[in-house]
Short mmCIF file of C-alpha atoms in Angstrom, two decimals:
data_model
loop_
_atom_site.label_atom_id
_atom_site.label_comp_id
_atom_site.label_asym_id
_atom_site.label_seq_id
_atom_site.Cartn_x
_atom_site.Cartn_y
_atom_site.Cartn_z
CA MET A 9 41.70 107.49 77.50
CA SER A 10 42.88 108.80 74.07
CA GLU A 11 41.06 107.92 70.81
CA GLU A 12 44.30 106.28 69.54
CA HIS A 13 44.51 104.13 72.59
CA SER A 14 40.97 103.12 72.27
CA GLU A 15 41.47 102.05 68.74
CA ARG A 16 44.45 99.98 69.76
CA GLU A 17 42.47 98.39 72.51
CA GLY A 18 39.66 97.60 69.97
CA ASP A 19 42.21 96.00 67.64
CA SER A 20 43.59 94.05 70.47
CA THR A 21 40.14 92.89 71.49
CA GLU A 22 39.34 91.83 67.88
CA THR A 23 42.59 90.04 67.55
CA ALA A 24 41.83 88.03 70.66
CA ALA A 25 38.45 87.18 69.35
CA VAL A 26 39.98 85.95 66.08
CA ARG A 27 42.38 83.77 67.97
CA SER A 28 39.67 82.24 70.16
CA ASP A 29 37.05 81.67 67.47
CA PRO A 30 37.77 78.37 65.68
CA GLU A 31 35.04 79.28 63.03
CA ARG A 32 37.18 82.00 61.70
CA PRO A 33 39.29 81.14 58.56
CA ASP A 34 42.41 82.61 60.19
CA ALA A 35 41.90 80.72 63.45
CA SER A 36 45.33 78.97 63.27
CA GLN A 37 46.11 80.34 66.70
CA SER A 38 42.90 79.03 68.30
CA SER A 39 43.56 77.10 71.44
CA LEU A 40 43.49 73.29 71.29
CA SER A 41 40.36 73.24 73.42
CA ASP A 42 38.52 75.57 70.93
CA VAL A 43 39.61 73.33 68.06
CA ALA A 44 38.51 70.24 69.88
CA VAL A 45 35.08 71.79 70.67
CA TYR A 46 34.64 72.66 66.95
CA LEU A 47 35.58 69.22 65.78
CA PHE A 48 33.38 67.66 68.32
CA ALA A 49 30.39 69.67 66.95
CA LEU A 50 31.52 68.94 63.34
CA SER A 51 31.40 65.21 64.01
CA ARG A 52 27.65 65.41 64.92
CA PRO A 53 27.75 63.61 68.27
CA ARG A 54 23.99 63.03 68.04
CA PHE A 55 24.66 60.75 65.17
CA TRP A 56 27.78 58.91 66.30
CA LEU A 57 25.88 55.68 66.77
CA TYR A 58 24.69 55.77 63.21
CA LEU A 59 28.22 54.37 62.31
CA ALA A 60 29.28 52.85 65.62
CA GLY A 61 25.98 51.19 66.34
CA PRO A 62 26.04 48.88 63.36
CA VAL A 63 29.47 47.73 64.50
CA LEU A 64 27.97 46.65 67.81
CA VAL A 65 25.12 44.77 66.02
CA GLY A 66 27.54 43.12 63.65
CA VAL A 67 29.87 41.90 66.37
CA VAL A 68 27.09 40.63 68.63
CA TYR A 69 25.25 38.63 65.93
CA ALA A 70 28.55 37.20 64.54
CA ALA A 71 29.90 36.16 67.91
CA ASP A 72 29.74 32.52 69.11
CA ALA A 73 31.29 33.15 72.54
CA ARG A 74 32.05 36.01 74.97
CA ALA A 75 35.70 35.93 73.82
CA ASP A 76 34.60 37.04 70.38
CA LEU A 77 33.06 40.29 71.71
CA LEU A 78 36.14 42.14 72.88
CA THR A 79 39.14 41.72 70.62
CA PRO A 80 41.61 44.26 69.19
CA ALA A 81 39.73 44.26 65.89
CA THR A 82 36.28 44.76 67.39
CA LEU A 83 37.50 47.47 69.75
CA ALA A 84 39.36 49.24 66.83
CA LEU A 85 36.26 49.11 64.71
CA PHE A 86 34.00 50.51 67.41
CA ALA A 87 36.50 53.24 68.39
CA TYR A 88 37.09 54.32 64.80
CA PHE A 89 33.47 54.48 63.74
CA LEU A 90 32.37 56.11 66.94
CA VAL A 91 34.40 59.36 66.38
CA PRO A 92 37.16 59.55 63.72
CA ALA A 93 34.92 58.19 61.03
CA ASN A 94 32.25 60.79 61.82
CA VAL A 95 34.88 63.58 61.71
CA TYR A 96 35.81 62.37 58.27
CA LEU A 97 32.31 61.74 56.93
CA TYR A 98 30.86 65.07 58.14
CA GLY A 99 34.07 66.97 57.67
CA VAL A 100 34.20 66.05 53.91
CA ASN A 101 30.56 67.07 53.74
CA ASP A 102 31.08 70.45 55.44
CA VAL A 103 34.17 71.34 53.46
CA PHE A 104 32.52 70.81 50.05
CA ASP A 105 29.20 72.20 51.15
CA ALA A 106 30.44 75.41 52.50
CA ASP A 107 28.61 77.60 49.95
CA VAL A 108 25.36 75.66 50.49
CA ASP A 109 25.65 75.77 54.22
CA ALA A 110 26.01 79.53 54.23
CA GLU A 111 22.19 79.70 54.06
CA ASN A 112 21.34 76.59 56.01
CA PRO A 113 19.65 77.44 59.33
CA LYS A 114 20.74 74.07 60.91
CA LYS A 115 24.30 75.48 60.93
CA ASP A 116 23.15 78.28 63.20
CA GLU A 117 21.25 76.17 65.65
CA ARG A 118 22.56 72.62 65.96
CA GLU A 119 25.75 72.39 63.93
CA VAL A 120 28.79 74.37 63.08
CA ARG A 121 29.57 76.10 59.87
CA TYR A 122 32.82 75.63 57.99
CA ARG A 123 34.42 79.03 57.10
CA GLY A 124 37.69 77.87 55.62
CA GLN A 125 39.62 77.06 58.82
CA ARG A 126 42.90 75.52 57.94
CA PHE A 127 42.83 72.95 60.72
CA VAL A 128 39.66 71.31 59.40
CA PRO A 129 41.01 69.66 56.26
CA VAL A 130 44.00 68.42 58.30
CA ALA A 131 41.84 66.87 60.92
CA VAL A 132 39.56 65.41 58.28
CA ALA A 133 42.44 63.86 56.37
CA ALA A 134 43.99 62.43 59.52
CA SER A 135 40.63 60.90 60.43
CA GLY A 136 40.39 59.35 56.96
CA LEU A 137 43.83 57.88 57.15
CA GLY A 138 42.92 56.36 60.45
CA LEU A 139 40.89 53.72 58.55
CA PHE A 140 44.15 52.15 57.40
CA GLY A 141 45.01 51.45 61.01
CA VAL A 142 41.70 49.67 61.43
CA VAL A 143 42.22 47.70 58.20
CA SER A 144 45.54 46.35 59.57
CA LEU A 145 43.72 44.85 62.55
CA THR A 146 40.78 43.24 60.71
CA ASP A 147 40.34 40.02 58.74
CA PRO A 148 40.88 40.49 55.00
CA ILE A 149 37.36 39.24 54.42
CA ALA A 150 36.26 42.64 55.93
CA TRP A 151 38.46 44.78 53.65
CA PRO A 152 36.11 45.19 50.83
CA TRP A 153 33.40 46.56 53.28
CA LEU A 154 35.88 49.01 54.72
CA ALA A 155 37.10 50.05 51.30
CA ALA A 156 33.56 50.59 50.10
CA TRP A 157 32.83 52.72 53.14
CA GLY A 158 35.96 54.89 52.62
CA LEU A 159 34.99 55.42 48.88
CA LEU A 160 31.26 56.20 49.57
CA ALA A 161 32.01 58.49 52.50
CA THR A 162 34.25 60.52 50.21
CA ALA A 163 32.25 60.30 46.97
CA TYR A 164 29.06 61.21 48.73
CA SER A 165 30.14 64.85 49.17
CA ALA A 166 33.38 65.35 47.20
CA PRO A 167 33.49 66.13 43.50
CA PRO A 168 33.45 64.93 40.79
CA VAL A 169 30.88 62.28 41.94
CA ARG A 170 29.01 64.03 44.79
CA PHE A 171 26.32 61.44 45.15
CA LYS A 172 24.40 63.82 47.45
CA THR A 173 23.46 65.99 44.44
CA ARG A 174 22.16 63.09 42.39
CA PRO A 175 18.58 62.08 43.14
CA VAL A 176 18.09 58.42 44.08
CA LEU A 177 21.84 57.86 44.17
CA ASP A 178 22.05 60.15 47.19
CA SER A 179 19.65 57.90 48.93
CA LEU A 180 21.23 54.58 47.70
CA SER A 181 24.82 55.67 48.62
CA ASN A 182 23.70 56.07 52.22
CA GLY A 183 24.05 52.29 52.51
CA LEU A 184 27.46 53.40 53.70
CA TYR A 185 26.17 53.53 57.22
CA VAL A 186 25.58 49.75 57.25
CA LEU A 187 29.13 48.88 55.92
CA PRO A 188 30.82 49.18 59.28
CA GLY A 189 28.44 46.61 60.63
CA ALA A 190 29.09 44.29 57.70
CA ALA A 191 32.88 44.69 58.26
CA ALA A 192 32.46 43.90 61.95
CA TYR A 193 30.31 40.81 61.28
CA ALA A 194 32.81 39.49 58.62
CA THR A 195 35.78 40.04 60.91
CA VAL A 196 34.20 38.18 63.84
CA ALA A 197 32.39 35.39 61.89
CA GLY A 198 35.03 34.97 59.24
CA ALA A 199 32.16 34.89 56.77
CA GLN A 200 30.07 37.47 54.90
CA PRO A 201 26.90 38.88 56.65
CA PRO A 202 23.57 37.27 55.77
CA VAL A 203 21.73 38.86 52.80
CA TRP A 204 18.40 39.70 54.37
CA PRO A 205 19.59 41.78 57.33
CA LEU A 206 22.17 43.44 55.06
CA THR A 207 19.46 44.31 52.58
CA GLY A 208 17.17 45.55 55.30
CA GLY A 209 19.95 47.74 56.81
CA ILE A 210 20.63 49.32 53.38
CA LEU A 211 16.96 50.03 52.87
CA TRP A 212 16.69 51.43 56.31
CA THR A 213 19.59 53.88 55.75
CA MET A 214 18.06 54.94 52.36
CA ALA A 215 14.89 55.97 54.13
CA MET A 216 16.62 57.57 57.02
CA HIS A 217 18.78 59.64 54.81
CA THR A 218 15.90 60.81 52.59
CA PHE A 219 13.80 61.63 55.55
CA SER A 220 16.62 63.66 57.09
CA ALA A 221 16.94 65.63 53.79
CA ILE A 222 13.43 67.03 54.09
CA PRO A 223 14.39 69.91 56.33
CA ASP A 224 17.08 70.82 53.77
CA VAL A 225 14.79 70.99 50.81
CA GLU A 226 14.45 74.83 50.66
CA PRO A 227 18.17 75.59 51.28
CA ASP A 228 19.11 72.95 48.75
CA ARG A 229 16.67 74.29 46.08
CA GLU A 230 18.00 77.82 46.63
CA ALA A 231 21.60 76.51 46.13
CA GLY A 232 20.49 74.60 43.05
CA ILE A 233 21.25 71.18 44.59
CA ALA A 234 19.08 68.26 43.46
CA THR A 235 18.33 65.53 45.92
CA THR A 236 15.73 62.83 46.16
CA ALA A 237 13.87 65.07 48.60
CA THR A 238 14.03 68.21 46.37
CA TRP A 239 13.02 66.01 43.41
CA LEU A 240 9.97 64.48 45.08
CA GLY A 241 8.85 67.22 47.40
CA GLU A 242 7.88 66.76 50.99
CA ARG A 243 4.72 64.69 50.70
CA ARG A 244 6.01 62.27 48.12
CA THR A 245 9.29 62.02 50.04
CA LEU A 246 7.32 60.90 53.10
CA ALA A 247 5.64 58.29 50.90
CA TYR A 248 9.05 57.15 49.61
CA CYS A 249 10.27 56.85 53.21
CA PHE A 250 7.24 54.92 54.30
CA THR A 251 7.66 52.43 51.44
CA THR A 252 11.42 52.08 51.89
CA TRP A 253 11.16 51.61 55.65
CA ALA A 254 8.35 49.04 55.17
CA LEU A 255 10.56 47.14 52.76
CA ALA A 256 13.39 47.35 55.29
CA ALA A 257 11.09 45.87 57.99
CA ALA A 258 10.05 43.09 55.63
CA ALA A 259 13.68 42.25 54.84
CA PHE A 260 14.54 42.07 58.50
CA GLY A 261 11.49 39.98 59.06
CA MET A 262 12.75 37.42 56.51
CA ALA A 263 15.66 36.89 58.93
CA ASP A 264 13.74 37.18 62.21
CA LEU A 265 10.11 38.14 62.65
CA ARG A 266 10.92 39.92 65.91
CA ALA A 267 13.42 42.15 64.10
CA GLY A 268 10.82 42.85 61.46
CA ALA A 269 8.37 43.81 64.16
CA ALA A 270 10.80 46.19 65.68
CA LEU A 271 11.64 47.87 62.42
CA SER A 272 7.94 48.29 61.52
CA LEU A 273 7.98 51.15 63.96
CA TYR A 274 9.55 53.35 61.25
CA PRO A 275 6.80 53.25 58.61
CA LEU A 276 4.19 53.75 61.33
CA LEU A 277 6.11 56.84 62.62
CA VAL A 278 6.13 58.31 59.08
CA LEU A 279 2.42 57.79 58.77
CA GLY A 280 1.88 59.53 62.10
CA ILE A 281 4.07 62.51 61.01
CA ALA A 282 2.28 62.75 57.67
CA TRP A 283 -1.15 62.81 59.25
CA SER A 284 -0.25 65.18 62.11
CA ASP A 285 0.68 68.81 62.32
CA VAL A 286 4.27 68.00 63.48
CA PRO A 287 6.87 69.67 61.17
CA VAL A 288 9.41 67.27 59.75
CA ASP A 289 12.28 69.53 60.77
CA ARG A 290 11.09 69.02 64.36
CA ALA A 291 10.47 65.32 64.18
CA TYR A 292 13.78 64.79 62.55
CA TRP A 293 15.57 65.48 65.76
CA TRP A 294 13.61 62.73 67.52
CA TYR A 295 15.36 60.07 65.51
CA PRO A 296 18.71 59.87 67.19
CA ALA A 297 16.93 58.82 70.36
CA ILE A 298 14.53 56.48 68.54
CA ASN A 299 17.25 54.84 66.56
CA GLY A 300 19.29 54.51 69.72
CA VAL A 301 16.55 52.73 71.53
CA VAL A 302 15.76 50.41 68.59
CA GLY A 303 19.43 49.61 68.05
CA ALA A 304 20.08 49.01 71.75
CA GLY A 305 17.10 46.64 71.84
CA LEU A 306 18.44 44.63 68.83
CA THR A 307 21.98 44.59 70.35
CA MET A 308 20.79 43.45 73.79
CA TRP A 309 18.67 40.68 72.32
CA GLY A 310 21.63 39.38 70.43
CA LEU A 311 23.89 39.74 73.39
CA ALA A 312 21.48 37.78 75.57
CA GLN A 313 22.02 34.76 73.25
CA ILE A 314 25.71 34.82 74.03
CA VAL A 315 25.63 36.01 77.65
CA PRO A 316 22.35 34.76 79.09
CA PRO A 317 21.05 37.10 81.88
CA SER A 318 20.80 34.05 84.19
CA SER A 319 24.64 33.65 83.92
CA LEU A 320 25.10 37.06 85.38
CA VAL A 321 23.25 36.29 88.60
#
C-alpha cells in the first residue's frame, strides 16, 4: 500500500469519526441516533424526575377524583417536564458553561461536554418553545408558575443574570424545580398551592442544589465562578444544607406531620455524610435514587386517598 493511499485512508477514517461523533463542533453530519444519544445524556436522565416528579405530586394532591389525574393538561405537563424541559434547562447550562466544563471531571465520567455542536442550541431552543404548547393546555391560573419556570431556567445559566454565579441567589433560584408542581396543582385544583408545602419544596431544592454543587467547588474556583458552595467551603456548605433541609422538613410538617417525618431523612443524611469518611462527590450520586423513593412514597400516599387500595381488589 502506498504512503499516499495510507494518508487518504487515514483522512477518510478521521472524516468518518468526525461525522459519527456528536461531541465534535462540526458534527452536522452525525446520524440522528448519535444526536439522540447525545441529547439524552445532555438531559441528565438521572435527574428527570426532579422536574417531572413535582408534577406528579402536584396533580395527586390537587385531585379530588380519578378523572382529575389523567387529563390533556396533566399529561402534557408530565411529558414536557420529563424530557424537553430537562433538555432546555441543562442545555442552556452546558452552552453557557462550556469554558468551565472544559476542566470539570463530571463531564468525562457521567455527563457529556458541549463542544460547540450546532445542533445543540437548535434542540435547546425547540425544547424551550415547547413550553408554549403546555401553556396552551393549562388553566391560566398556572401560567405565572410556568412563566417563572421559563425565566429562572434561562436566567440561572444565561447572561447577563447567571444566578448560578451569585452566592445565595444560585441556591434560591433553584426553587425553579418546584414550579412545575405548583403549576400542576393550580391546573387541577383551580387554586394556588398551599403555602407550607410550597415553602418546604423551595427550601428542599435550595439545599439539594447547594449540596450538589460541593463536587464542583474546585472546578468552579479554578474557573473563577462564585457559588454558595465556593463561598462557604465544604464543611459550612454541609451545615447550610443541614439547616435548610431541616427547615424544609419543618415546613412540610406544618402541612402534614407524616410528610415532615419523611423529609427529616435529608438533614440526618447530611449529618451522616459529615461525620463519615464518605466523599460528597460519591454520596451525591445516591440522591437520585433517594429522592425517587421519597417522592414515590409521597405520591403513592396521596394517590391512595383518591384510589383506595381496597377499590383495586
